[in-house]
Short mmCIF file of C-alpha atoms in Angstrom, two decimals:
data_model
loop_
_atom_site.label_atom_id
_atom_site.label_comp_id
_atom_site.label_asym_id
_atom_site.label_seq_id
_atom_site.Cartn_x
_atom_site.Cartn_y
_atom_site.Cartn_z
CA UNK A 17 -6.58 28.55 16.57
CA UNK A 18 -7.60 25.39 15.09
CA UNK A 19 -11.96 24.39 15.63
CA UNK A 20 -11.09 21.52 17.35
CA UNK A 21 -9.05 22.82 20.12
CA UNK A 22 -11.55 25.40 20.96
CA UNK A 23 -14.12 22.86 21.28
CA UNK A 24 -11.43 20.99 23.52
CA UNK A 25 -11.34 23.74 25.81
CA UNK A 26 -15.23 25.05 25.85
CA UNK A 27 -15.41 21.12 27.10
CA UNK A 28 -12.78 21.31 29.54
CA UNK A 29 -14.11 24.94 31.26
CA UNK A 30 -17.52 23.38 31.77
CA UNK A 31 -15.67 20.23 33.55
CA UNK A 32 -13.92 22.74 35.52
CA UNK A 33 -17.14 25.11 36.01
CA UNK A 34 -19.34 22.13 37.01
CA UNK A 35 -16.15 20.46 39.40
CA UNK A 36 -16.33 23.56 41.18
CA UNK A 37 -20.23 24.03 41.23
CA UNK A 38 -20.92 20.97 43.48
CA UNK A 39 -18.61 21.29 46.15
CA UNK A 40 -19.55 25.25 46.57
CA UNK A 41 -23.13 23.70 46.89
CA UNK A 42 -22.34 20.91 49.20
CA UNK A 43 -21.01 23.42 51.31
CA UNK A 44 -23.79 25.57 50.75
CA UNK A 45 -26.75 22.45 51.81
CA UNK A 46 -24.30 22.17 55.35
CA UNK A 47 -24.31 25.65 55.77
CA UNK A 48 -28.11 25.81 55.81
CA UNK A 49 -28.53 22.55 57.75
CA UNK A 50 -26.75 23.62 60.47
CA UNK A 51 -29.01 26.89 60.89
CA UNK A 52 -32.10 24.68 61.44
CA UNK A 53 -32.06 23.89 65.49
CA UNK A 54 -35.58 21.78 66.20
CA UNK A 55 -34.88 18.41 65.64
CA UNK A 56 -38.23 18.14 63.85
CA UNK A 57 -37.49 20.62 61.33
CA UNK A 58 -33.95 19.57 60.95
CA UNK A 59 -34.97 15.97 60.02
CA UNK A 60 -37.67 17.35 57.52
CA UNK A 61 -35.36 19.70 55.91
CA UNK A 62 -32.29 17.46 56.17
CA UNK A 63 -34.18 14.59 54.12
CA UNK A 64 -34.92 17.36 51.21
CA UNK A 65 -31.48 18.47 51.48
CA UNK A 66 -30.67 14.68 51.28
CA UNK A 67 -32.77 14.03 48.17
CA UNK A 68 -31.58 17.33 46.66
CA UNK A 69 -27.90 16.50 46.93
CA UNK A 70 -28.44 13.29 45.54
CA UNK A 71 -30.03 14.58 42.66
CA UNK A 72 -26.83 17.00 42.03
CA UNK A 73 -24.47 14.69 42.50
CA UNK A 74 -26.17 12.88 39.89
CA UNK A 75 -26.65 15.05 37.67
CA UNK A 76 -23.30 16.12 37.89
CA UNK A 77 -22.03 12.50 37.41
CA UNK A 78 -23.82 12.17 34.30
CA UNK A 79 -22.21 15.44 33.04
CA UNK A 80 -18.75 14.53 33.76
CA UNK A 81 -19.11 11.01 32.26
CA UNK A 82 -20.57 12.82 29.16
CA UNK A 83 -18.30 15.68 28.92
CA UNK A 84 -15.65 12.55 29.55
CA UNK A 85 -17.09 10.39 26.54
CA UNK A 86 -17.03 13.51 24.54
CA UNK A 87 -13.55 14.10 25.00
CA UNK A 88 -12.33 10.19 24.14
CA UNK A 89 -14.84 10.02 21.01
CA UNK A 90 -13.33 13.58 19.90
CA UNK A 91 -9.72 12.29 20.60
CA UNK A 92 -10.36 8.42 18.65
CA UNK A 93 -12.85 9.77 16.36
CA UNK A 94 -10.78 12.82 14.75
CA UNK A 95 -11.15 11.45 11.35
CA UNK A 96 -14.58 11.85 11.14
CA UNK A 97 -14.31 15.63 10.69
CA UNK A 98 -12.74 14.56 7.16
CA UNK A 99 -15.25 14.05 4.98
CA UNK A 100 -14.27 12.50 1.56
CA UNK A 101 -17.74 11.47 0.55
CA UNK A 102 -16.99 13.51 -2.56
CA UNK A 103 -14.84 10.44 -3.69
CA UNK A 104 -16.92 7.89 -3.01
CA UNK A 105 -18.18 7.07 -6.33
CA UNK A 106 -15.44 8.02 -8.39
CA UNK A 107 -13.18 5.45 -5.99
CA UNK A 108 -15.71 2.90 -6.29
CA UNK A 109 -15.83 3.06 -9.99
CA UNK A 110 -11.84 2.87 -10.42
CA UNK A 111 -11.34 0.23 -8.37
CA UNK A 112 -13.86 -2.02 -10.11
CA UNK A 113 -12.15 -1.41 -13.12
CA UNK A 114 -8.64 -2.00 -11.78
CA UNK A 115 -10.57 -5.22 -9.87
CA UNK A 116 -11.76 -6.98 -13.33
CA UNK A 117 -8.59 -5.84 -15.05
CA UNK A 118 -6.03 -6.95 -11.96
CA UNK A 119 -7.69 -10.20 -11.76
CA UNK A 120 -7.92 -11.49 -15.30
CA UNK A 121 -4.49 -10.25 -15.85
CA UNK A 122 -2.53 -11.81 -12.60
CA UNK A 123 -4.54 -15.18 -13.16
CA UNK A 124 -3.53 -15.85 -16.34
CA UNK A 125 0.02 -14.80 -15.56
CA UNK A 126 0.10 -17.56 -12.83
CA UNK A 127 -1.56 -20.03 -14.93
CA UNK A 128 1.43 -19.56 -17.49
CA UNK A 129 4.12 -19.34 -14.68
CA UNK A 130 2.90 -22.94 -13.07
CA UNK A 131 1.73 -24.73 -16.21
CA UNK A 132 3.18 -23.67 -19.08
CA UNK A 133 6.72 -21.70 -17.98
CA UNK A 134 9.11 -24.51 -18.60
CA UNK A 135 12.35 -22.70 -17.07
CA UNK A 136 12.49 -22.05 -13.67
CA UNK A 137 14.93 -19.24 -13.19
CA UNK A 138 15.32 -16.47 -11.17
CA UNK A 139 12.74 -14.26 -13.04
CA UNK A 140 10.55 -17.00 -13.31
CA UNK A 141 10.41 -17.13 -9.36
CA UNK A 142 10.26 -13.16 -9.29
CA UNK A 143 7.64 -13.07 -11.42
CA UNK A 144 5.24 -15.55 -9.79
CA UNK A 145 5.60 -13.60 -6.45
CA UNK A 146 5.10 -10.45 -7.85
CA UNK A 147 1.95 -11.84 -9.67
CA UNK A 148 0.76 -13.46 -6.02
CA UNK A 149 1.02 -10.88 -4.43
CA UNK A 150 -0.71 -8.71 -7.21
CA UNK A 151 -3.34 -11.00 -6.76
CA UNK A 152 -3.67 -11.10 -2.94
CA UNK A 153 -3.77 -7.27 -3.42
CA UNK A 154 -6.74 -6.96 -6.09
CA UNK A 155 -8.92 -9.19 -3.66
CA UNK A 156 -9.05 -7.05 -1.07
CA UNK A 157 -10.38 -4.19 -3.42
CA UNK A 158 -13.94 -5.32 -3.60
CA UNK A 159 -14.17 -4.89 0.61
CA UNK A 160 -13.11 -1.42 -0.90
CA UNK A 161 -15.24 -1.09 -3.63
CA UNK A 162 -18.54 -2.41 -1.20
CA UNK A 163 -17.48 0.37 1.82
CA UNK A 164 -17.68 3.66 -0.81
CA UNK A 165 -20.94 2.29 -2.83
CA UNK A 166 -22.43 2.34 1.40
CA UNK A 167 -21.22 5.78 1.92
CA UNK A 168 -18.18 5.24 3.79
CA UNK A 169 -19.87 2.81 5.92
CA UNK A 170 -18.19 -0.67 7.44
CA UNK A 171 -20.26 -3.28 8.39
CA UNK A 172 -17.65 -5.94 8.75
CA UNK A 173 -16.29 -5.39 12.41
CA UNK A 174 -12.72 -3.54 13.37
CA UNK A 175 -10.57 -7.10 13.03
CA UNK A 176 -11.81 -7.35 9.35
CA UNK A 177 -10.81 -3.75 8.55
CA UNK A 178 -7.65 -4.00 10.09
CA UNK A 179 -6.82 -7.14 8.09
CA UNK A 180 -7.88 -6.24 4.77
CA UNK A 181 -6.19 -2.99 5.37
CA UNK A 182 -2.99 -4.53 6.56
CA UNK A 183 -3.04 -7.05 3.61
CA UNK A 184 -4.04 -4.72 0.71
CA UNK A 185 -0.73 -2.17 1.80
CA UNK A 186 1.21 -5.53 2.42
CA UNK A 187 1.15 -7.27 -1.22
CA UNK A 188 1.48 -3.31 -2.05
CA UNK A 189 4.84 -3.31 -0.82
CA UNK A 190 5.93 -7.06 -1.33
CA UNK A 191 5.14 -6.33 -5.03
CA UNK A 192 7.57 -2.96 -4.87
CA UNK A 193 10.35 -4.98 -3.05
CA UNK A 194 10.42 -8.00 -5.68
CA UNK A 195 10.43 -5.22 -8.77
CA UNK A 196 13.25 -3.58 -6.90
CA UNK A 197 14.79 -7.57 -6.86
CA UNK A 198 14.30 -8.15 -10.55
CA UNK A 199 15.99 -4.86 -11.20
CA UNK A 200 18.89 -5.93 -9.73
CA UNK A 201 18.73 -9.48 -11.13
CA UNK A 202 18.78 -8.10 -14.61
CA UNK A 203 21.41 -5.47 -13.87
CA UNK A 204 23.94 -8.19 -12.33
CA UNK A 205 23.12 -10.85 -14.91
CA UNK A 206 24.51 -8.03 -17.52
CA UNK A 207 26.90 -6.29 -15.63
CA UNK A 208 28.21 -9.06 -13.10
CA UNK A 209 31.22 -11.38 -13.16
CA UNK A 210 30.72 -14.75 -14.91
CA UNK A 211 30.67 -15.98 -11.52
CA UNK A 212 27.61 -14.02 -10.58
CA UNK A 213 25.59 -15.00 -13.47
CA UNK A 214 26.12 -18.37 -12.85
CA UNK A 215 24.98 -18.50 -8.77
CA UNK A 216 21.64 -15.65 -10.39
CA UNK A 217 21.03 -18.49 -12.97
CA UNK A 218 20.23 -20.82 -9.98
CA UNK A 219 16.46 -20.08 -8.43
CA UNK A 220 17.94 -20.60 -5.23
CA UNK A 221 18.88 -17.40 -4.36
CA UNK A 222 15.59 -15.98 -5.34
CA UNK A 223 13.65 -18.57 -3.63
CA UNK A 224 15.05 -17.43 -0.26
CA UNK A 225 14.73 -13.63 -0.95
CA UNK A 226 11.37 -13.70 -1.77
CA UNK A 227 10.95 -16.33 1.32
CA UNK A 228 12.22 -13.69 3.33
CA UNK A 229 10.09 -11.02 2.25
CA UNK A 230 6.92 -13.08 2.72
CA UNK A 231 8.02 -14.04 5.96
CA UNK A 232 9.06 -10.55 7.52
CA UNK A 233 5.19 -9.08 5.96
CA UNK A 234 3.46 -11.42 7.32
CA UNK A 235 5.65 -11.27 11.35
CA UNK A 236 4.47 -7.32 10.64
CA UNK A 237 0.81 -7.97 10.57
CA UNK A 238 0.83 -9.57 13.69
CA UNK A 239 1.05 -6.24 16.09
CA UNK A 240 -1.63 -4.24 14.07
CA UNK A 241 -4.19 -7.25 14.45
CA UNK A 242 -3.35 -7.55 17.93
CA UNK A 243 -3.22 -3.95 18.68
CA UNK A 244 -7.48 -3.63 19.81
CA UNK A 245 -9.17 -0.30 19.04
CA UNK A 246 -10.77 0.24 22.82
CA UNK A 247 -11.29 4.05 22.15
CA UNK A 248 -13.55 4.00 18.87
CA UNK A 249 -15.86 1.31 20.09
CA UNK A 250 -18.90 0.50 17.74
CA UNK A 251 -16.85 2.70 14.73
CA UNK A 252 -18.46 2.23 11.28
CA UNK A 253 -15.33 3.82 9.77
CA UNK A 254 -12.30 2.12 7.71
CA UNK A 255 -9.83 2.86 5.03
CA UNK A 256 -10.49 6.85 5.81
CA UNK A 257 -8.04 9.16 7.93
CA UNK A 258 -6.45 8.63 11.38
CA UNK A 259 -4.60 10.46 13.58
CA UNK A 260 -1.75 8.84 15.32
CA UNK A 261 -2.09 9.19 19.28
CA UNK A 262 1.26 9.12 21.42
CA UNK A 263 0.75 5.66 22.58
CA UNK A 264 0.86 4.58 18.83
CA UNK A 265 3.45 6.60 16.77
CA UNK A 266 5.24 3.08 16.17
CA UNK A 267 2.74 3.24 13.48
CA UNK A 268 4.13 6.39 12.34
CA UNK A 269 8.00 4.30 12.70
CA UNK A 270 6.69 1.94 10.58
CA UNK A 271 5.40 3.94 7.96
CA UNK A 272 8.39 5.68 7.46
CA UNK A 273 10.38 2.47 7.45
CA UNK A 274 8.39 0.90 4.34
CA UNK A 275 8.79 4.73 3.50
CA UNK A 276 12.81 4.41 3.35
CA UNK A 277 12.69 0.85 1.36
CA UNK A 278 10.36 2.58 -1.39
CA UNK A 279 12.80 5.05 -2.54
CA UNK A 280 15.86 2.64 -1.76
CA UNK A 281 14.01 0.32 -4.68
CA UNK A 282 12.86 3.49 -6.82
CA UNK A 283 16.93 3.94 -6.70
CA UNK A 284 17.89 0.62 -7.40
CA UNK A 285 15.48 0.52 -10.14
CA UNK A 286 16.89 3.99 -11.64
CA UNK A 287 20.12 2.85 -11.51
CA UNK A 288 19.61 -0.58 -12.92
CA UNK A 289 17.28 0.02 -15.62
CA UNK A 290 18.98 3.14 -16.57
CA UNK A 291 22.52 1.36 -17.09
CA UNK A 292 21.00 -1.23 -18.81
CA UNK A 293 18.94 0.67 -21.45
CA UNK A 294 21.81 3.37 -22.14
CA UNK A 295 24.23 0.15 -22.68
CA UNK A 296 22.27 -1.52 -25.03
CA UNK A 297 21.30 1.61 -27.11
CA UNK A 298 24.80 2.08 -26.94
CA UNK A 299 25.59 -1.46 -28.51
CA UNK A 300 22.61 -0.47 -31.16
CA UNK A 301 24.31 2.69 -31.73
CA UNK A 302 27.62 1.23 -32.28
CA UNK A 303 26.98 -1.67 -34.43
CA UNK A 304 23.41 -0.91 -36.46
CA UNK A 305 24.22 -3.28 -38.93
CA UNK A 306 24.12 -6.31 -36.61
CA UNK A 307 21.03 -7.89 -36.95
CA UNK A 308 20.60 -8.18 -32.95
CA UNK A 309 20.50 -4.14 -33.02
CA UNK A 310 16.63 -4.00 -32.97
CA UNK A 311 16.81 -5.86 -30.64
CA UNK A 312 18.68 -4.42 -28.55
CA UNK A 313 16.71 -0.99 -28.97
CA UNK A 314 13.46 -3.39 -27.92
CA UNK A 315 14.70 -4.17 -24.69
CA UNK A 316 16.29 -0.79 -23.59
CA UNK A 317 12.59 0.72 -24.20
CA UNK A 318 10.98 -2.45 -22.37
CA UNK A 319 13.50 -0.81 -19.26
CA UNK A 320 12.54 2.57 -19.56
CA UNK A 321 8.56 1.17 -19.84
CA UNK A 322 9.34 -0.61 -16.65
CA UNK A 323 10.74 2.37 -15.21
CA UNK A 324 7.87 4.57 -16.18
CA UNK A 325 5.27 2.40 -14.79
CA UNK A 326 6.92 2.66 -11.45
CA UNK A 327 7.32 6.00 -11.51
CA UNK A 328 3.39 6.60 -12.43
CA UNK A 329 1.82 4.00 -10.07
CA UNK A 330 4.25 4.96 -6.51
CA UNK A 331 5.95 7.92 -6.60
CA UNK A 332 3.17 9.77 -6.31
CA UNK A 333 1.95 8.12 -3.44
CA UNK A 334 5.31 8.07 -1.72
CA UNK A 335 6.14 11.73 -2.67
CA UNK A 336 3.18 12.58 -0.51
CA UNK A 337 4.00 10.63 2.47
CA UNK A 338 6.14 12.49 4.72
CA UNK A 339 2.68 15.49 4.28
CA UNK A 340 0.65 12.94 5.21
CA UNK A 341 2.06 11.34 8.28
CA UNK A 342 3.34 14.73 9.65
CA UNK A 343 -1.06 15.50 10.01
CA UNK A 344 -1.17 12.13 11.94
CA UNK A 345 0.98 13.06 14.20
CA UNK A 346 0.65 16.87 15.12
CA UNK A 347 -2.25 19.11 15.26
CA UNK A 348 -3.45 20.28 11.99
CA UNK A 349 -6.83 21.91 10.77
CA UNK A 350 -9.40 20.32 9.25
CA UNK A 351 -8.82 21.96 5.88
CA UNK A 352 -5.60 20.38 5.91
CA UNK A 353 -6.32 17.14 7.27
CA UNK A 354 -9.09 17.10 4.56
CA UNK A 355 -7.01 17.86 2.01
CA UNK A 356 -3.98 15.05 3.07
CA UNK A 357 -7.01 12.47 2.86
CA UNK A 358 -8.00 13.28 -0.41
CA UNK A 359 -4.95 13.41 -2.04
CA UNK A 360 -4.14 10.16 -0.18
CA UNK A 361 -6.77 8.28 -1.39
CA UNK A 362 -6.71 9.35 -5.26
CA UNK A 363 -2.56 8.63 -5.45
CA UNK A 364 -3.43 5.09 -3.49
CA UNK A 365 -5.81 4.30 -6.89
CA UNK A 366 -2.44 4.99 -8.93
CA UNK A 367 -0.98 2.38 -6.41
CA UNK A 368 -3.56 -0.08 -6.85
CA UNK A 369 -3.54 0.64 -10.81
CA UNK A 370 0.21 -0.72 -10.51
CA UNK A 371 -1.36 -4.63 -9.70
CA UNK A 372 -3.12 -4.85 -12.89
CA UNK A 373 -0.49 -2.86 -14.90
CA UNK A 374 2.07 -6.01 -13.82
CA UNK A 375 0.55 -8.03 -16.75
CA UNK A 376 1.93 -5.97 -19.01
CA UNK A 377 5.02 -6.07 -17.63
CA UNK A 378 4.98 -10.20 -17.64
CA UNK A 379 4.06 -9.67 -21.12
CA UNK A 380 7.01 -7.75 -22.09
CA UNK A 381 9.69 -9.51 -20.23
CA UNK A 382 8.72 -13.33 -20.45
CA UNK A 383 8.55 -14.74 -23.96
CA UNK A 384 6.45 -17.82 -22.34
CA UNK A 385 3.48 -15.10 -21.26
CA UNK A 386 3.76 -13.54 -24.93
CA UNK A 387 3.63 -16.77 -26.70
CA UNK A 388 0.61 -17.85 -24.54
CA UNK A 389 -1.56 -14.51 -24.45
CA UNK A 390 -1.06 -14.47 -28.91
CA UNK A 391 -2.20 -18.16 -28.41
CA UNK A 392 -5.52 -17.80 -26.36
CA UNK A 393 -5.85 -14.24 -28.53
CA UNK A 394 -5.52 -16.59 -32.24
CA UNK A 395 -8.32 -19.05 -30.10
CA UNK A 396 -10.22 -16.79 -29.41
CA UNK A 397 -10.17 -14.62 -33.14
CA UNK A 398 -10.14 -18.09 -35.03
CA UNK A 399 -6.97 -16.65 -36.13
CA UNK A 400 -3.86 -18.34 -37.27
CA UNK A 401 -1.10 -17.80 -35.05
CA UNK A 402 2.05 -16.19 -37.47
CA UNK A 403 5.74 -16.77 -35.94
CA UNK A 404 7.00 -13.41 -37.58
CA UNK A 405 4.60 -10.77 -35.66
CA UNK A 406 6.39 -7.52 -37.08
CA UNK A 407 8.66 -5.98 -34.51
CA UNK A 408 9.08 -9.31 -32.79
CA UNK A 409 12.93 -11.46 -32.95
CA UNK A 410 12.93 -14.42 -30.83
CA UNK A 411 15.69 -14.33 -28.26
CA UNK A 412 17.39 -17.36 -29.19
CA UNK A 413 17.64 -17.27 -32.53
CA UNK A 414 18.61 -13.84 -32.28
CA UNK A 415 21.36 -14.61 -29.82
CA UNK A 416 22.70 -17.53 -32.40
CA UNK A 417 23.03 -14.89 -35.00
CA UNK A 418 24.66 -12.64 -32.68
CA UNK A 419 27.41 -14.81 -30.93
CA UNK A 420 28.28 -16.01 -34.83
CA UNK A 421 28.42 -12.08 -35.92
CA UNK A 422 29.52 -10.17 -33.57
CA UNK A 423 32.90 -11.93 -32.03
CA UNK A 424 33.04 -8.78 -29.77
CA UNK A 425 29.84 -8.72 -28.30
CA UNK A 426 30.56 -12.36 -26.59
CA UNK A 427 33.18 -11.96 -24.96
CA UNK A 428 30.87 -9.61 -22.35
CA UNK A 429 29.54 -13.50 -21.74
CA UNK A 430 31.19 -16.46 -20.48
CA UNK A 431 30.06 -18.62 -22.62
CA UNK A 432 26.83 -18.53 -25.69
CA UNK A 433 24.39 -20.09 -23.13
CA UNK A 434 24.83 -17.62 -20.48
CA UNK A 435 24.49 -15.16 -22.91
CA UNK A 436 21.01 -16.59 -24.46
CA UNK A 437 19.86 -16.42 -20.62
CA UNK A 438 20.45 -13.08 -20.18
CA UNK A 439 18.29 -11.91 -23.52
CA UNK A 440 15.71 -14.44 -22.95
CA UNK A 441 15.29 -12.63 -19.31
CA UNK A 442 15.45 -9.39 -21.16
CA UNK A 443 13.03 -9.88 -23.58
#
């Protein structure tokens, strides 16, 4: 049997032992009161009997409330038999790195997106969400980085945790929902009806999805900040590993519910990315004369890169999950507890790496955030900047070429223009 339910029921025999104890001698003090017949005597011995069983009762008071504080600390404060002070450095280390990395990269992504992105489409709008929210997420990681360098140690007051915990795993999953969005942007501006490409060209659309997903985040914050923490009073404890009590397991609901959305996007970005890369390689294939064919070879990679980095940054994480929340809620040993929070906390790094791995991603699919990194880059190196970078065709111009060329090819498009958006949102 597991440590902690012996030491559940050594606690709850000595209740039981001591409960029975001080009515046996209550009786006991009565028994020998009565025996006593002067009245002299009696109210001598009845004031020490007096004194005596006031003392007991007491004592015994004290025991019960401490046997009964016991058995609320060991209930709230279950995590603290998993220790993952082992991490602490390592943790500390990798976030700061992902911290300096996350926020240069997202800041200069927004600072192209509001002053220098001309077109506001769809992907623009994506984009500057997904780089907000990036953001939002890489400032909560020095409150990280500050409770492992103090050995596990929180100094900020429950609320604070709560909120910085809530927002860090909030812009976590905003930022998966919008790259499950832009999946499907891509995949109906190439696949979809004229008609669709036209109402996706319009930032509408995504102006009221991403709306949506800011609004329904931040209406799920509001019950874990409100929900008080009565029965770890005084904790020094956050980010670290909690069991879920019975009174709680909507906690458990909702992490399987962000649980189900992951792997509906990690579909939705299979499936889109996937079609897209094999149909392009196919055009390449087909036609490798046509001067769009690198091209087109470019952008199925750029997919497959986006894929990958999705796979390495979440599944992990999410692949663990189910594990993880089945400990919270049922009653598991120590070694395995111990062994849920490690794992937990090293794939959540791989998470986290995902906010300054984004960059890259704006890099490779918006020609503005190219043109501007090579710019500050030429600043910076006193370097010329060159127009013909090897490997690099500019999406119009290769578009022009193709729609004179390749007679075939446009008549997936309504129209040159709509066909120049699409590549440009590829590339």
């Amino acid at each position: 049997m597991p440590q902690l339910r012996t030491e559940r029921e050594r606690k709850e025999e000595g209740v039981a032992a001591l409960t029975a104890f001080i009515p046996a001698q209550h009786h006991s003090i009565l028994h020998i009161e009565d025996s006593f017949r002067t009245d002299s005597t009696q109210r001598k011995v009845k004031c020490g009997f007096v004194h005596i069983q006031g003392r007991v009762e007491n004592h015994s008071a004290m025991m019960i409330s401490a046997f009964t504080t016991l058995n609320a600390s060991n209930l709230c404060n279950i995590s603290e038999q998993v220790d993952n002070k082992t991490l602490q450095t390592p943790l500390a280390v990798l976030y700061s790195i992902i911290f300096i990395l996350g926020l240069t990269g997202n800041l200069v992504a927004l600072w192209v997106f509001f002053f220098v992105h001309s077109k506001k489409n769809s992907l623009w709008i994506f984009l500057m969400n997904l780089a907000l929210a990036d953001l939002l997420l890489v400032v909560c990681l020095p409150f990280r980085i500050q409770y492992h360098l103090h050995e596990n140690e929180w100094v900020l007051g429950d609320t604070m945790c709560k909120l910085v915990g809530y927002l860090f795993y909030m812009n976590m999953y905003v930022s998966i929902t919008l790259l499950g969005l832009i999946s499907v942007d891509r995949y109906m501006k190439i696949y979809g009806s004229a008609r669709t490409r036209r109402k996706l060209s319009s930032p509408k659309w995504s102006i009221a999805a991403c709306a949506i997903i800011w609004v329904v985040a931040l209406t799920l914050m509001i019950p874990f900040l409100r929900k008080s923490n009565d029965k770890c009073p005084n904790t020094k404890r956050c980010f670290h590993y909690r069991t879920i009590p019975q009174e709680d397991l909507w906690k458990a609901h909702i992490n399987i519910f962000v649980l189900v959305v992951f792997w509906l996007v990690f579909i939705s970005l299979v499936l889109s990315y996937g079609k897209i890369a094999l149909k392009l390689l196919r055009r390449s294939q087909r036609r490798p004369d046509l001067p769009t064919a690198p091209h087109y070879n470019r952008v199925a990679r750029k997919s497959f890169f986006v894929l990958f980095l999705f796979v390495f940054c979440f599944v992990p994480y999410h692949a663990f999950r189910i594990f993880y929340i089945k400990t919270q809620i049922s009653k598991e040993t120590s070694g395995t507890r111990d062994l849920a929070d490690k794992f937990n906390e090293i794939s959540l790094v791989f998470s986290a790496l995902n906010s300054c791995l984004d960059p890259v991603m704006f890099f490779m699919l918006s020609s503005s955030v190219r043109k501007e990194v090579r710019r500050f880059m030429s600043s910076v190196f006193c370097t010329r900047e060159t127009s013909g970078t090897i490997g690099t065709i500019d999406a119009n111009s290769s578009t022009e070429l193709d729609s004179r060329t390749d007679k075939r090819e446009s008549n997936t498009f309504s129209n040159v223009d709509e066909k120049k958006d699409v590549l440009s949102s590829a590339s």
